[in-house]
Structures are given as structure tokens and as C-alpha cells.
Amino acid sequence: MAESDWDTVTVLRKKGPTAAQAKSKQAILAAQRRGEDVETSKKWAAGQNKQHSITKNTAKLDRETEELHHDRVTLEVGKVIQQGRQSKGLTQKDLATKINEKPQVIADYESGRAIPNNQVLGKIERAIDVRSRSACVLRAQ
């Protein structure tokens, strides 16, 4: 026990500041005064309930006045289909069954609400036997 020196204190490990203490403004200023490197970064929208950022293009899109829409078949095409179907004595359902489409597809084409599809128009042409001028009207779409 003679070799023990009671005046000497050995510190094996010193606890650093806790996370909350290290983040405090006082701790940052003290570290800067001591000349230590301090890295700070501001998080964008931290602590706020913002799910999505608003881009600059949003206002540009709001100012856009151009109406974008799909082309529809004309009423003239619908009348040609309706007349051809009636001349064959078919209902919309019968014609739809004959060309393997839903009855709503035929109704949409006849009313002018359908977006033109050349495959469907071709099937309708063959089913109702549309020739000459009427076929040109159907194909023009």
C-alpha cells in the first residue's frame, strides 16, 4: 500500500454532454469559444407537418389555360353506325355481342362519346357491312 499515491487522480473516461445538452445554444457557444469544430445544419421544414413541397411549376400550371382533351368520334359517325345497325335489324347489344365488345362501347360510339379506336371501328364496319362513303366517314376518325 506504500506505492499508492492518494494525490494523483486518474480519469479513465469522461462522460460527454448528453444529446440535449450538446444541441443547446450555450453548449455550441462554449465549444466555439474553446476553438472546437462545430458543425450545424438547418433542416428544411423540420418540425412542421409538410408532406409535400410546392414546386415553382405549380403556379405555372395553374395559369395554363389550354384545355387538353381526347378527340371523340363525331355524331356523323354515330349516325352511320346507328343506321347500319338498324338496317341489319340489330340492337346495340346484338352488335356488341357480334363484335365481342360491351354494349356500352356501341352506345358511346353512336352518341359521340367514344375515343376512336381503329380496331373497334373496323369490327363495326365488317359487322354492319358499311361500304363506300360511310366507310370513309368511319375511317376518317
mmCIF file of N, CA and C in Angstrom:
data_model
loop_
_atom_site.group_PDB
_atom_site.id
_atom_site.type_symbol
_atom_site.label_atom_id
_atom_site.label_comp_id
_atom_site.label_asym_id
_atom_site.label_seq_id
_atom_site.Cartn_x
_atom_site.Cartn_y
_atom_site.Cartn_z
ATOM 1 N N MET A 1 0.815 -1.181 0.000
ATOM 2 C CA MET A 1 0.000 0.000 0.000
ATOM 3 C C MET A 1 0.863 1.251 0.000
ATOM 4 N N ALA A 2 2.119 1.081 0.159
ATOM 5 C CA ALA A 2 3.013 2.222 0.191
ATOM 6 C C ALA A 2 3.151 2.846 -1.178
ATOM 7 N N GLU A 3 2.842 2.042 -2.230
ATOM 8 C CA GLU A 3 3.001 2.551 -3.586
ATOM 9 C C GLU A 3 1.809 3.390 -4.031
ATOM 10 N N SER A 4 0.742 3.416 -3.326
ATOM 11 C CA SER A 4 -0.437 4.180 -3.724
ATOM 12 C C SER A 4 -0.207 5.653 -3.448
ATOM 13 N N ASP A 5 -0.508 6.439 -4.449
ATOM 14 C CA ASP A 5 -0.385 7.879 -4.301
ATOM 15 C C ASP A 5 -1.781 8.453 -4.258
ATOM 16 N N TRP A 6 -2.150 8.995 -3.129
ATOM 17 C CA TRP A 6 -3.511 9.484 -2.948
ATOM 18 C C TRP A 6 -3.705 10.844 -3.595
ATOM 19 N N ASP A 7 -2.688 11.508 -3.971
ATOM 20 C CA ASP A 7 -2.816 12.836 -4.575
ATOM 21 C C ASP A 7 -3.072 12.763 -6.081
ATOM 22 N N THR A 8 -2.735 11.676 -6.714
ATOM 23 C CA THR A 8 -2.902 11.548 -8.152
ATOM 24 C C THR A 8 -4.264 10.922 -8.452
ATOM 25 N N VAL A 9 -4.978 11.565 -9.339
ATOM 26 C CA VAL A 9 -6.283 11.057 -9.747
ATOM 27 C C VAL A 9 -6.200 10.719 -11.232
ATOM 28 N N THR A 10 -6.598 9.490 -11.580
ATOM 29 C CA THR A 10 -6.596 9.062 -12.973
ATOM 30 C C THR A 10 -8.051 8.962 -13.455
ATOM 31 N N VAL A 11 -8.348 9.698 -14.529
ATOM 32 C CA VAL A 11 -9.691 9.662 -15.111
ATOM 33 C C VAL A 11 -9.621 8.764 -16.340
ATOM 34 N N LEU A 12 -10.324 7.677 -16.264
ATOM 35 C CA LEU A 12 -10.307 6.747 -17.378
ATOM 36 C C LEU A 12 -11.247 7.190 -18.505
ATOM 37 N N ARG A 13 -12.373 7.694 -18.136
ATOM 38 C CA ARG A 13 -13.347 8.080 -19.157
ATOM 39 C C ARG A 13 -14.168 9.234 -18.618
ATOM 40 N N LYS A 14 -14.296 10.243 -19.447
ATOM 41 C CA LYS A 14 -15.104 11.385 -19.053
ATOM 42 C C LYS A 14 -16.371 11.360 -19.891
ATOM 43 N N LYS A 15 -17.503 11.480 -19.238
ATOM 44 C CA LYS A 15 -18.759 11.483 -19.967
ATOM 45 C C LYS A 15 -18.901 12.791 -20.739
ATOM 46 N N GLY A 16 -19.312 12.656 -21.988
ATOM 47 C CA GLY A 16 -19.565 13.834 -22.789
ATOM 48 C C GLY A 16 -20.949 14.360 -22.489
ATOM 49 N N PRO A 17 -21.258 15.502 -23.066
ATOM 50 C CA PRO A 17 -22.595 16.066 -22.842
ATOM 51 C C PRO A 17 -23.660 15.177 -23.484
ATOM 52 N N THR A 18 -24.843 15.179 -22.903
ATOM 53 C CA THR A 18 -25.938 14.422 -23.482
ATOM 54 C C THR A 18 -26.370 15.107 -24.778
ATOM 55 N N ALA A 19 -27.198 14.437 -25.540
ATOM 56 C CA ALA A 19 -27.616 14.975 -26.833
ATOM 57 C C ALA A 19 -28.331 16.310 -26.666
ATOM 58 N N ALA A 20 -29.167 16.413 -25.661
ATOM 59 C CA ALA A 20 -29.902 17.655 -25.453
ATOM 60 C C ALA A 20 -28.955 18.775 -25.042
ATOM 61 N N GLN A 21 -27.949 18.448 -24.207
ATOM 62 C CA GLN A 21 -27.004 19.465 -23.775
ATOM 63 C C GLN A 21 -26.102 19.891 -24.928
ATOM 64 N N ALA A 22 -25.717 18.949 -25.792
ATOM 65 C CA ALA A 22 -24.836 19.260 -26.905
ATOM 66 C C ALA A 22 -25.522 20.144 -27.933
ATOM 67 N N LYS A 23 -26.835 20.049 -28.018
ATOM 68 C CA LYS A 23 -27.572 20.827 -29.001
ATOM 69 C C LYS A 23 -27.959 22.211 -28.500
ATOM 70 N N SER A 24 -27.792 22.446 -27.214
ATOM 71 C CA SER A 24 -28.228 23.738 -26.679
ATOM 72 C C SER A 24 -27.324 24.853 -27.209
ATOM 73 N N LYS A 25 -27.865 26.019 -27.279
ATOM 74 C CA LYS A 25 -27.139 27.175 -27.794
ATOM 75 C C LYS A 25 -25.928 27.480 -26.921
ATOM 76 N N GLN A 26 -26.059 27.308 -25.607
ATOM 77 C CA GLN A 26 -24.954 27.568 -24.680
ATOM 78 C C GLN A 26 -23.796 26.601 -24.948
ATOM 79 N N ALA A 27 -24.110 25.328 -25.183
ATOM 80 C CA ALA A 27 -23.066 24.342 -25.433
ATOM 81 C C ALA A 27 -22.348 24.644 -26.740
ATOM 82 N N ILE A 28 -23.079 25.075 -27.740
ATOM 83 C CA ILE A 28 -22.472 25.409 -29.037
ATOM 84 C C ILE A 28 -21.547 26.601 -28.885
ATOM 85 N N LEU A 29 -22.000 27.643 -28.194
ATOM 86 C CA LEU A 29 -21.173 28.830 -27.993
ATOM 87 C C LEU A 29 -19.926 28.496 -27.181
ATOM 88 N N ALA A 30 -20.058 27.660 -26.159
ATOM 89 C CA ALA A 30 -18.906 27.272 -25.347
ATOM 90 C C ALA A 30 -17.895 26.498 -26.181
ATOM 91 N N ALA A 31 -18.361 25.610 -27.038
ATOM 92 C CA ALA A 31 -17.459 24.841 -27.892
ATOM 93 C C ALA A 31 -16.752 25.751 -28.880
ATOM 94 N N GLN A 32 -17.453 26.744 -29.410
ATOM 95 C CA GLN A 32 -16.833 27.693 -30.332
ATOM 96 C C GLN A 32 -15.761 28.511 -29.617
ATOM 97 N N ARG A 33 -16.003 28.910 -28.366
ATOM 98 C CA ARG A 33 -15.017 29.679 -27.597
ATOM 99 C C ARG A 33 -13.757 28.858 -27.334
ATOM 100 N N ARG A 34 -13.930 27.565 -27.142
ATOM 101 C CA ARG A 34 -12.784 26.694 -26.896
ATOM 102 C C ARG A 34 -12.025 26.401 -28.187
ATOM 103 N N GLY A 35 -12.590 26.782 -29.331
ATOM 104 C CA GLY A 35 -11.916 26.573 -30.608
ATOM 105 C C GLY A 35 -12.213 25.219 -31.229
ATOM 106 N N GLU A 36 -13.223 24.540 -30.738
ATOM 107 C CA GLU A 36 -13.565 23.239 -31.300
ATOM 108 C C GLU A 36 -14.360 23.426 -32.590
ATOM 109 N N ASP A 37 -14.270 22.419 -33.441
ATOM 110 C CA ASP A 37 -15.048 22.456 -34.682
ATOM 111 C C ASP A 37 -16.510 22.164 -34.354
ATOM 112 N N VAL A 38 -17.373 23.052 -34.796
ATOM 113 C CA VAL A 38 -18.801 22.884 -34.563
ATOM 114 C C VAL A 38 -19.487 22.866 -35.917
ATOM 115 N N GLU A 39 -20.244 21.808 -36.156
ATOM 116 C CA GLU A 39 -20.981 21.704 -37.411
ATOM 117 C C GLU A 39 -22.467 21.849 -37.114
ATOM 118 N N THR A 40 -23.080 22.813 -37.752
ATOM 119 C CA THR A 40 -24.512 22.996 -37.587
ATOM 120 C C THR A 40 -25.160 22.960 -38.962
ATOM 121 N N SER A 41 -26.336 22.390 -39.008
ATOM 122 C CA SER A 41 -27.079 22.369 -40.268
ATOM 123 C C SER A 41 -28.551 22.558 -39.951
ATOM 124 N N LYS A 42 -29.200 23.370 -40.782
ATOM 125 C CA LYS A 42 -30.609 23.634 -40.573
ATOM 126 C C LYS A 42 -31.394 22.686 -41.450
ATOM 127 N N LYS A 43 -32.304 21.980 -40.849
ATOM 128 C CA LYS A 43 -33.142 21.064 -41.601
ATOM 129 C C LYS A 43 -34.313 21.835 -42.174
ATOM 130 N N TRP A 44 -34.596 21.616 -43.459
ATOM 131 C CA TRP A 44 -35.678 22.314 -44.121
ATOM 132 C C TRP A 44 -37.017 21.766 -43.655
ATOM 133 N N ALA A 45 -37.886 22.615 -43.210
ATOM 134 C CA ALA A 45 -39.238 22.275 -42.761
ATOM 135 C C ALA A 45 -39.214 21.278 -41.606
ATOM 136 N N ALA A 46 -38.177 21.344 -40.791
ATOM 137 C CA ALA A 46 -38.081 20.418 -39.666
ATOM 138 C C ALA A 46 -39.125 20.783 -38.622
ATOM 139 N N GLY A 47 -39.797 19.796 -38.114
ATOM 140 C CA GLY A 47 -40.783 20.018 -37.071
ATOM 141 C C GLY A 47 -42.107 20.548 -37.576
ATOM 142 N N GLN A 48 -42.262 20.580 -38.885
ATOM 143 C CA GLN A 48 -43.522 21.058 -39.450
ATOM 144 C C GLN A 48 -44.241 19.891 -40.094
ATOM 145 N N ASN A 49 -45.510 20.045 -40.292
ATOM 146 C CA ASN A 49 -46.310 18.966 -40.861
ATOM 147 C C ASN A 49 -46.486 19.183 -42.361
ATOM 148 N N LYS A 50 -45.403 19.237 -43.068
ATOM 149 C CA LYS A 50 -45.471 19.429 -44.516
ATOM 150 C C LYS A 50 -45.115 18.120 -45.184
ATOM 151 N N GLN A 51 -46.082 17.551 -45.875
ATOM 152 C CA GLN A 51 -45.869 16.274 -46.548
ATOM 153 C C GLN A 51 -45.193 16.450 -47.903
ATOM 154 N N HIS A 52 -45.600 17.468 -48.628
ATOM 155 C CA HIS A 52 -45.098 17.646 -49.985
ATOM 156 C C HIS A 52 -44.638 19.076 -50.168
ATOM 157 N N SER A 53 -43.597 19.230 -50.937
ATOM 158 C CA SER A 53 -43.124 20.580 -51.206
ATOM 159 C C SER A 53 -43.849 21.117 -52.438
ATOM 160 N N ILE A 54 -44.091 22.393 -52.438
ATOM 161 C CA ILE A 54 -44.757 23.047 -53.563
ATOM 162 C C ILE A 54 -43.671 23.530 -54.510
ATOM 163 N N THR A 55 -43.749 23.096 -55.739
ATOM 164 C CA THR A 55 -42.723 23.472 -56.704
ATOM 165 C C THR A 55 -43.103 24.766 -57.402
ATOM 166 N N LYS A 56 -42.136 25.316 -58.091
ATOM 167 C CA LYS A 56 -42.367 26.561 -58.816
ATOM 168 C C LYS A 56 -43.341 26.352 -59.981
ATOM 169 N N ASN A 57 -43.374 25.133 -60.507
ATOM 170 C CA ASN A 57 -44.203 24.860 -61.676
ATOM 171 C C ASN A 57 -45.687 24.806 -61.344
ATOM 172 N N THR A 58 -46.044 24.716 -60.073
ATOM 173 C CA THR A 58 -47.452 24.628 -59.699
ATOM 174 C C THR A 58 -48.199 25.881 -60.121
ATOM 175 N N ALA A 59 -47.627 27.034 -59.847
ATOM 176 C CA ALA A 59 -48.270 28.286 -60.249
ATOM 177 C C ALA A 59 -48.347 28.387 -61.765
ATOM 178 N N LYS A 60 -47.312 27.920 -62.433
ATOM 179 C CA LYS A 60 -47.303 27.940 -63.892
ATOM 180 C C LYS A 60 -48.415 27.056 -64.444
ATOM 181 N N LEU A 61 -48.618 25.897 -63.836
ATOM 182 C CA LEU A 61 -49.687 25.016 -64.276
ATOM 183 C C LEU A 61 -51.061 25.622 -63.999
ATOM 184 N N ASP A 62 -51.180 26.335 -62.887
ATOM 185 C CA ASP A 62 -52.457 26.976 -62.572
ATOM 186 C C ASP A 62 -52.805 28.057 -63.590
ATOM 187 N N ARG A 63 -51.793 28.733 -64.102
ATOM 188 C CA ARG A 63 -52.043 29.802 -65.080
ATOM 189 C C ARG A 63 -52.340 29.256 -66.465
ATOM 190 N N GLU A 64 -52.031 27.987 -66.695
ATOM 191 C CA GLU A 64 -52.240 27.371 -68.007
ATOM 192 C C GLU A 64 -53.731 27.380 -68.358
ATOM 193 N N THR A 65 -54.032 27.876 -69.541
ATOM 194 C CA THR A 65 -55.432 27.983 -69.941
ATOM 195 C C THR A 65 -55.813 26.987 -71.025
ATOM 196 N N GLU A 66 -54.847 26.301 -71.599
ATOM 197 C CA GLU A 66 -55.150 25.375 -72.690
ATOM 198 C C GLU A 66 -55.931 24.180 -72.166
ATOM 199 N N GLU A 67 -57.025 23.882 -72.819
ATOM 200 C CA GLU A 67 -57.858 22.733 -72.445
ATOM 201 C C GLU A 67 -57.316 21.501 -73.166
ATOM 202 N N LEU A 68 -56.895 20.522 -72.412
ATOM 203 C CA LEU A 68 -56.392 19.291 -73.007
ATOM 204 C C LEU A 68 -57.476 18.225 -72.923
ATOM 205 N N HIS A 69 -57.783 17.620 -74.074
ATOM 206 C CA HIS A 69 -58.816 16.590 -74.095
ATOM 207 C C HIS A 69 -58.564 15.650 -75.266
ATOM 208 N N HIS A 70 -59.150 14.467 -75.207
ATOM 209 C CA HIS A 70 -59.040 13.487 -76.277
ATOM 210 C C HIS A 70 -60.062 13.798 -77.361
ATOM 211 N N ASP A 71 -59.695 13.458 -78.591
ATOM 212 C CA ASP A 71 -60.649 13.600 -79.688
ATOM 213 C C ASP A 71 -61.728 12.538 -79.539
ATOM 214 N N ARG A 72 -62.933 12.910 -79.900
ATOM 215 C CA ARG A 72 -64.078 11.989 -79.827
ATOM 216 C C ARG A 72 -64.585 11.736 -81.241
ATOM 217 N N VAL A 73 -65.322 10.639 -81.395
ATOM 218 C CA VAL A 73 -65.939 10.387 -82.695
ATOM 219 C C VAL A 73 -67.040 11.427 -82.912
ATOM 220 N N THR A 74 -67.277 11.776 -84.175
ATOM 221 C CA THR A 74 -68.291 12.789 -84.472
ATOM 222 C C THR A 74 -69.678 12.151 -84.456
ATOM 223 N N LEU A 75 -70.678 12.981 -84.361
ATOM 224 C CA LEU A 75 -72.053 12.493 -84.383
ATOM 225 C C LEU A 75 -72.394 11.869 -85.733
ATOM 226 N N GLU A 76 -71.724 12.358 -86.790
ATOM 227 C CA GLU A 76 -71.956 11.792 -88.125
ATOM 228 C C GLU A 76 -71.563 10.310 -88.145
ATOM 229 N N VAL A 77 -70.454 9.979 -87.517
ATOM 230 C CA VAL A 77 -70.015 8.585 -87.427
ATOM 231 C C VAL A 77 -71.037 7.783 -86.625
ATOM 232 N N GLY A 78 -71.512 8.357 -85.536
ATOM 233 C CA GLY A 78 -72.511 7.684 -84.708
ATOM 234 C C GLY A 78 -73.783 7.398 -85.476
ATOM 235 N N LYS A 79 -74.197 8.356 -86.317
ATOM 236 C CA LYS A 79 -75.421 8.148 -87.112
ATOM 237 C C LYS A 79 -75.216 7.064 -88.156
ATOM 238 N N VAL A 80 -74.037 7.015 -88.760
ATOM 239 C CA VAL A 80 -73.744 5.977 -89.758
ATOM 240 C C VAL A 80 -73.794 4.598 -89.101
ATOM 241 N N ILE A 81 -73.209 4.482 -87.910
ATOM 242 C CA ILE A 81 -73.223 3.206 -87.187
ATOM 243 C C ILE A 81 -74.662 2.828 -86.826
ATOM 244 N N GLN A 82 -75.418 3.805 -86.333
ATOM 245 C CA GLN A 82 -76.796 3.539 -85.916
ATOM 246 C C GLN A 82 -77.655 3.110 -87.109
ATOM 247 N N GLN A 83 -77.524 3.809 -88.251
ATOM 248 C CA GLN A 83 -78.312 3.468 -89.426
ATOM 249 C C GLN A 83 -77.936 2.083 -89.961
ATOM 250 N N GLY A 84 -76.636 1.786 -89.987
ATOM 251 C CA GLY A 84 -76.192 0.468 -90.455
ATOM 252 C C GLY A 84 -76.679 -0.645 -89.530
ATOM 253 N N ARG A 85 -76.639 -0.396 -88.242
ATOM 254 C CA ARG A 85 -77.091 -1.392 -87.265
ATOM 255 C C ARG A 85 -78.588 -1.627 -87.412
ATOM 256 N N GLN A 86 -79.362 -0.545 -87.574
ATOM 257 C CA GLN A 86 -80.817 -0.681 -87.693
ATOM 258 C C GLN A 86 -81.209 -1.330 -89.020
ATOM 259 N N SER A 87 -80.435 -1.073 -90.078
ATOM 260 C CA SER A 87 -80.759 -1.692 -91.367
ATOM 261 C C SER A 87 -80.538 -3.214 -91.315
ATOM 262 N N LYS A 88 -79.638 -3.660 -90.472
ATOM 263 C CA LYS A 88 -79.409 -5.098 -90.266
ATOM 264 C C LYS A 88 -80.385 -5.679 -89.258
ATOM 265 N N GLY A 89 -81.159 -4.827 -88.593
ATOM 266 C CA GLY A 89 -82.120 -5.289 -87.605
ATOM 267 C C GLY A 89 -81.461 -5.714 -86.296
ATOM 268 N N LEU A 90 -80.334 -5.086 -85.952
ATOM 269 C CA LEU A 90 -79.602 -5.435 -84.737
ATOM 270 C C LEU A 90 -79.823 -4.380 -83.638
ATOM 271 N N THR A 91 -79.848 -4.833 -82.415
ATOM 272 C CA THR A 91 -79.850 -3.899 -81.287
ATOM 273 C C THR A 91 -78.390 -3.592 -80.949
ATOM 274 N N GLN A 92 -78.199 -2.608 -80.075
ATOM 275 C CA GLN A 92 -76.829 -2.295 -79.657
ATOM 276 C C GLN A 92 -76.184 -3.502 -78.994
ATOM 277 N N LYS A 93 -76.978 -4.221 -78.213
ATOM 278 C CA LYS A 93 -76.459 -5.408 -77.523
ATOM 279 C C LYS A 93 -76.074 -6.492 -78.523
ATOM 280 N N ASP A 94 -76.918 -6.692 -79.562
ATOM 281 C CA ASP A 94 -76.618 -7.708 -80.574
ATOM 282 C C ASP A 94 -75.330 -7.372 -81.329
ATOM 283 N N LEU A 95 -75.197 -6.106 -81.703
ATOM 284 C CA LEU A 95 -73.996 -5.675 -82.420
ATOM 285 C C LEU A 95 -72.756 -5.833 -81.539
ATOM 286 N N ALA A 96 -72.884 -5.471 -80.278
ATOM 287 C CA ALA A 96 -71.761 -5.594 -79.351
ATOM 288 C C ALA A 96 -71.349 -7.059 -79.202
ATOM 289 N N THR A 97 -72.328 -7.949 -79.096
ATOM 290 C CA THR A 97 -72.030 -9.379 -78.979
ATOM 291 C C THR A 97 -71.346 -9.886 -80.241
ATOM 292 N N LYS A 98 -71.787 -9.396 -81.380
ATOM 293 C CA LYS A 98 -71.249 -9.834 -82.668
ATOM 294 C C LYS A 98 -69.778 -9.433 -82.840
ATOM 295 N N ILE A 99 -69.405 -8.286 -82.296
ATOM 296 C CA ILE A 99 -68.015 -7.820 -82.453
ATOM 297 C C ILE A 99 -67.180 -8.034 -81.182
ATOM 298 N N ASN A 100 -67.737 -8.751 -80.203
ATOM 299 C CA ASN A 100 -67.037 -9.055 -78.954
ATOM 300 C C ASN A 100 -66.643 -7.797 -78.170
ATOM 301 N N GLU A 101 -67.561 -6.876 -78.067
ATOM 302 C CA GLU A 101 -67.369 -5.672 -77.250
ATOM 303 C C GLU A 101 -68.554 -5.554 -76.299
ATOM 304 N N LYS A 102 -68.453 -4.620 -75.355
ATOM 305 C CA LYS A 102 -69.558 -4.386 -74.422
ATOM 306 C C LYS A 102 -70.605 -3.504 -75.095
ATOM 307 N N PRO A 103 -71.884 -3.646 -74.719
ATOM 308 C CA PRO A 103 -72.927 -2.789 -75.297
ATOM 309 C C PRO A 103 -72.676 -1.299 -75.061
ATOM 310 N N GLN A 104 -72.004 -0.975 -73.963
ATOM 311 C CA GLN A 104 -71.717 0.433 -73.672
ATOM 312 C C GLN A 104 -70.780 1.038 -74.719
ATOM 313 N N VAL A 105 -69.916 0.209 -75.302
ATOM 314 C CA VAL A 105 -68.996 0.691 -76.342
ATOM 315 C C VAL A 105 -69.791 1.157 -77.557
ATOM 316 N N ILE A 106 -70.781 0.366 -77.965
ATOM 317 C CA ILE A 106 -71.614 0.734 -79.115
ATOM 318 C C ILE A 106 -72.401 2.002 -78.792
ATOM 319 N N ALA A 107 -72.953 2.076 -77.593
ATOM 320 C CA ALA A 107 -73.712 3.266 -77.189
ATOM 321 C C ALA A 107 -72.822 4.504 -77.207
ATOM 322 N N ASP A 108 -71.577 4.366 -76.754
ATOM 323 C CA ASP A 108 -70.652 5.503 -76.750
ATOM 324 C C ASP A 108 -70.310 5.946 -78.166
ATOM 325 N N TYR A 109 -70.098 5.002 -79.074
ATOM 326 C CA TYR A 109 -69.789 5.354 -80.465
ATOM 327 C C TYR A 109 -70.981 6.048 -81.118
ATOM 328 N N GLU A 110 -72.176 5.546 -80.870
ATOM 329 C CA GLU A 110 -73.351 6.144 -81.507
ATOM 330 C C GLU A 110 -73.669 7.528 -80.951
ATOM 331 N N SER A 111 -73.361 7.770 -79.690
ATOM 332 C CA SER A 111 -73.661 9.076 -79.090
ATOM 333 C C SER A 111 -72.514 10.069 -79.256
ATOM 334 N N GLY A 112 -71.356 9.614 -79.777
ATOM 335 C CA GLY A 112 -70.229 10.521 -79.995
ATOM 336 C C GLY A 112 -69.360 10.713 -78.764
ATOM 337 N N ARG A 113 -69.489 9.855 -77.756
ATOM 338 C CA ARG A 113 -68.674 9.992 -76.538
ATOM 339 C C ARG A 113 -67.404 9.160 -76.586
ATOM 340 N N ALA A 114 -67.291 8.264 -77.563
ATOM 341 C CA ALA A 114 -66.167 7.317 -77.596
ATOM 342 C C ALA A 114 -64.911 7.962 -78.161
ATOM 343 N N ILE A 115 -63.775 7.515 -77.668
ATOM 344 C CA ILE A 115 -62.482 7.885 -78.241
ATOM 345 C C ILE A 115 -62.234 6.902 -79.381
ATOM 346 N N PRO A 116 -61.954 7.390 -80.599
ATOM 347 C CA PRO A 116 -61.857 6.496 -81.757
ATOM 348 C C PRO A 116 -60.773 5.428 -81.591
ATOM 349 N N ASN A 117 -61.141 4.215 -81.931
ATOM 350 C CA ASN A 117 -60.218 3.088 -81.921
ATOM 351 C C ASN A 117 -60.407 2.369 -83.250
ATOM 352 N N ASN A 118 -59.356 2.318 -84.056
ATOM 353 C CA ASN A 118 -59.486 1.747 -85.398
ATOM 354 C C ASN A 118 -59.860 0.276 -85.387
ATOM 355 N N GLN A 119 -59.440 -0.462 -84.364
ATOM 356 C CA GLN A 119 -59.812 -1.880 -84.297
ATOM 357 C C GLN A 119 -61.317 -2.028 -84.104
ATOM 358 N N VAL A 120 -61.882 -1.238 -83.194
ATOM 359 C CA VAL A 120 -63.325 -1.316 -82.936
ATOM 360 C C VAL A 120 -64.095 -0.835 -84.164
ATOM 361 N N LEU A 121 -63.622 0.262 -84.762
ATOM 362 C CA LEU A 121 -64.305 0.781 -85.957
ATOM 363 C C LEU A 121 -64.275 -0.249 -87.084
ATOM 364 N N GLY A 122 -63.156 -0.945 -87.250
ATOM 365 C CA GLY A 122 -63.052 -1.981 -88.281
ATOM 366 C C GLY A 122 -64.023 -3.122 -88.023
ATOM 367 N N LYS A 123 -64.149 -3.525 -86.759
ATOM 368 C CA LYS A 123 -65.088 -4.605 -86.424
ATOM 369 C C LYS A 123 -66.524 -4.169 -86.690
ATOM 370 N N ILE A 124 -66.841 -2.917 -86.362
ATOM 371 C CA ILE A 124 -68.199 -2.410 -86.602
ATOM 372 C C ILE A 124 -68.477 -2.371 -88.105
ATOM 373 N N GLU A 125 -67.484 -1.898 -88.903
ATOM 374 C CA GLU A 125 -67.648 -1.850 -90.365
ATOM 375 C C GLU A 125 -67.986 -3.228 -90.930
ATOM 376 N N ARG A 126 -67.241 -4.223 -90.509
ATOM 377 C CA ARG A 126 -67.475 -5.584 -91.027
ATOM 378 C C ARG A 126 -68.809 -6.144 -90.552
ATOM 379 N N ALA A 127 -69.182 -5.833 -89.318
ATOM 380 C CA ALA A 127 -70.412 -6.400 -88.750
ATOM 381 C C ALA A 127 -71.657 -5.814 -89.398
ATOM 382 N N ILE A 128 -71.656 -4.511 -89.688
ATOM 383 C CA ILE A 128 -72.859 -3.898 -90.269
ATOM 384 C C ILE A 128 -72.721 -3.716 -91.772
ATOM 385 N N ASP A 129 -71.618 -4.192 -92.332
ATOM 386 C CA ASP A 129 -71.413 -4.173 -93.787
ATOM 387 C C ASP A 129 -71.478 -2.768 -94.354
ATOM 388 N N VAL A 130 -70.737 -1.852 -93.779
ATOM 389 C CA VAL A 130 -70.712 -0.468 -94.251
ATOM 390 C C VAL A 130 -69.772 -0.400 -95.441
ATOM 391 N N ARG A 131 -70.229 0.234 -96.540
ATOM 392 C CA ARG A 131 -69.424 0.347 -97.759
ATOM 393 C C ARG A 131 -69.325 1.816 -98.192
ATOM 394 N N SER A 132 -68.473 2.050 -99.157
ATOM 395 C CA SER A 132 -68.277 3.323 -99.852
ATOM 396 C C SER A 132 -68.135 4.526 -98.919
ATOM 397 N N ARG A 133 -69.028 5.511 -99.038
ATOM 398 C CA ARG A 133 -68.931 6.788 -98.332
ATOM 399 C C ARG A 133 -68.986 6.603 -96.828
ATOM 400 N N SER A 134 -69.829 5.737 -96.352
ATOM 401 C CA SER A 134 -69.959 5.536 -94.921
ATOM 402 C C SER A 134 -68.672 4.979 -94.326
ATOM 403 N N ALA A 135 -68.002 4.101 -95.062
ATOM 404 C CA ALA A 135 -66.738 3.543 -94.573
ATOM 405 C C ALA A 135 -65.679 4.630 -94.482
ATOM 406 N N CYS A 136 -65.722 5.556 -95.452
ATOM 407 C CA CYS A 136 -64.755 6.673 -95.412
ATOM 408 C C CYS A 136 -64.996 7.534 -94.177
ATOM 409 N N VAL A 137 -66.251 7.743 -93.843
ATOM 410 C CA VAL A 137 -66.584 8.536 -92.667
ATOM 411 C C VAL A 137 -66.066 7.842 -91.410
ATOM 412 N N LEU A 138 -66.239 6.521 -91.332
ATOM 413 C CA LEU A 138 -65.772 5.784 -90.168
ATOM 414 C C LEU A 138 -64.249 5.805 -90.071
ATOM 415 N N ARG A 139 -63.572 5.646 -91.196
ATOM 416 C CA ARG A 139 -62.111 5.590 -91.198
ATOM 417 C C ARG A 139 -61.477 6.972 -90.997
ATOM 418 N N ALA A 140 -62.174 8.023 -91.351
ATOM 419 C CA ALA A 140 -61.646 9.376 -91.199
ATOM 420 C C ALA A 140 -61.386 9.696 -89.739
ATOM 421 N N GLN A 141 -62.086 9.046 -88.856
ATOM 422 C CA GLN A 141 -61.905 9.295 -87.433
ATOM 423 C C GLN A 141 -60.715 8.532 -86.985
#
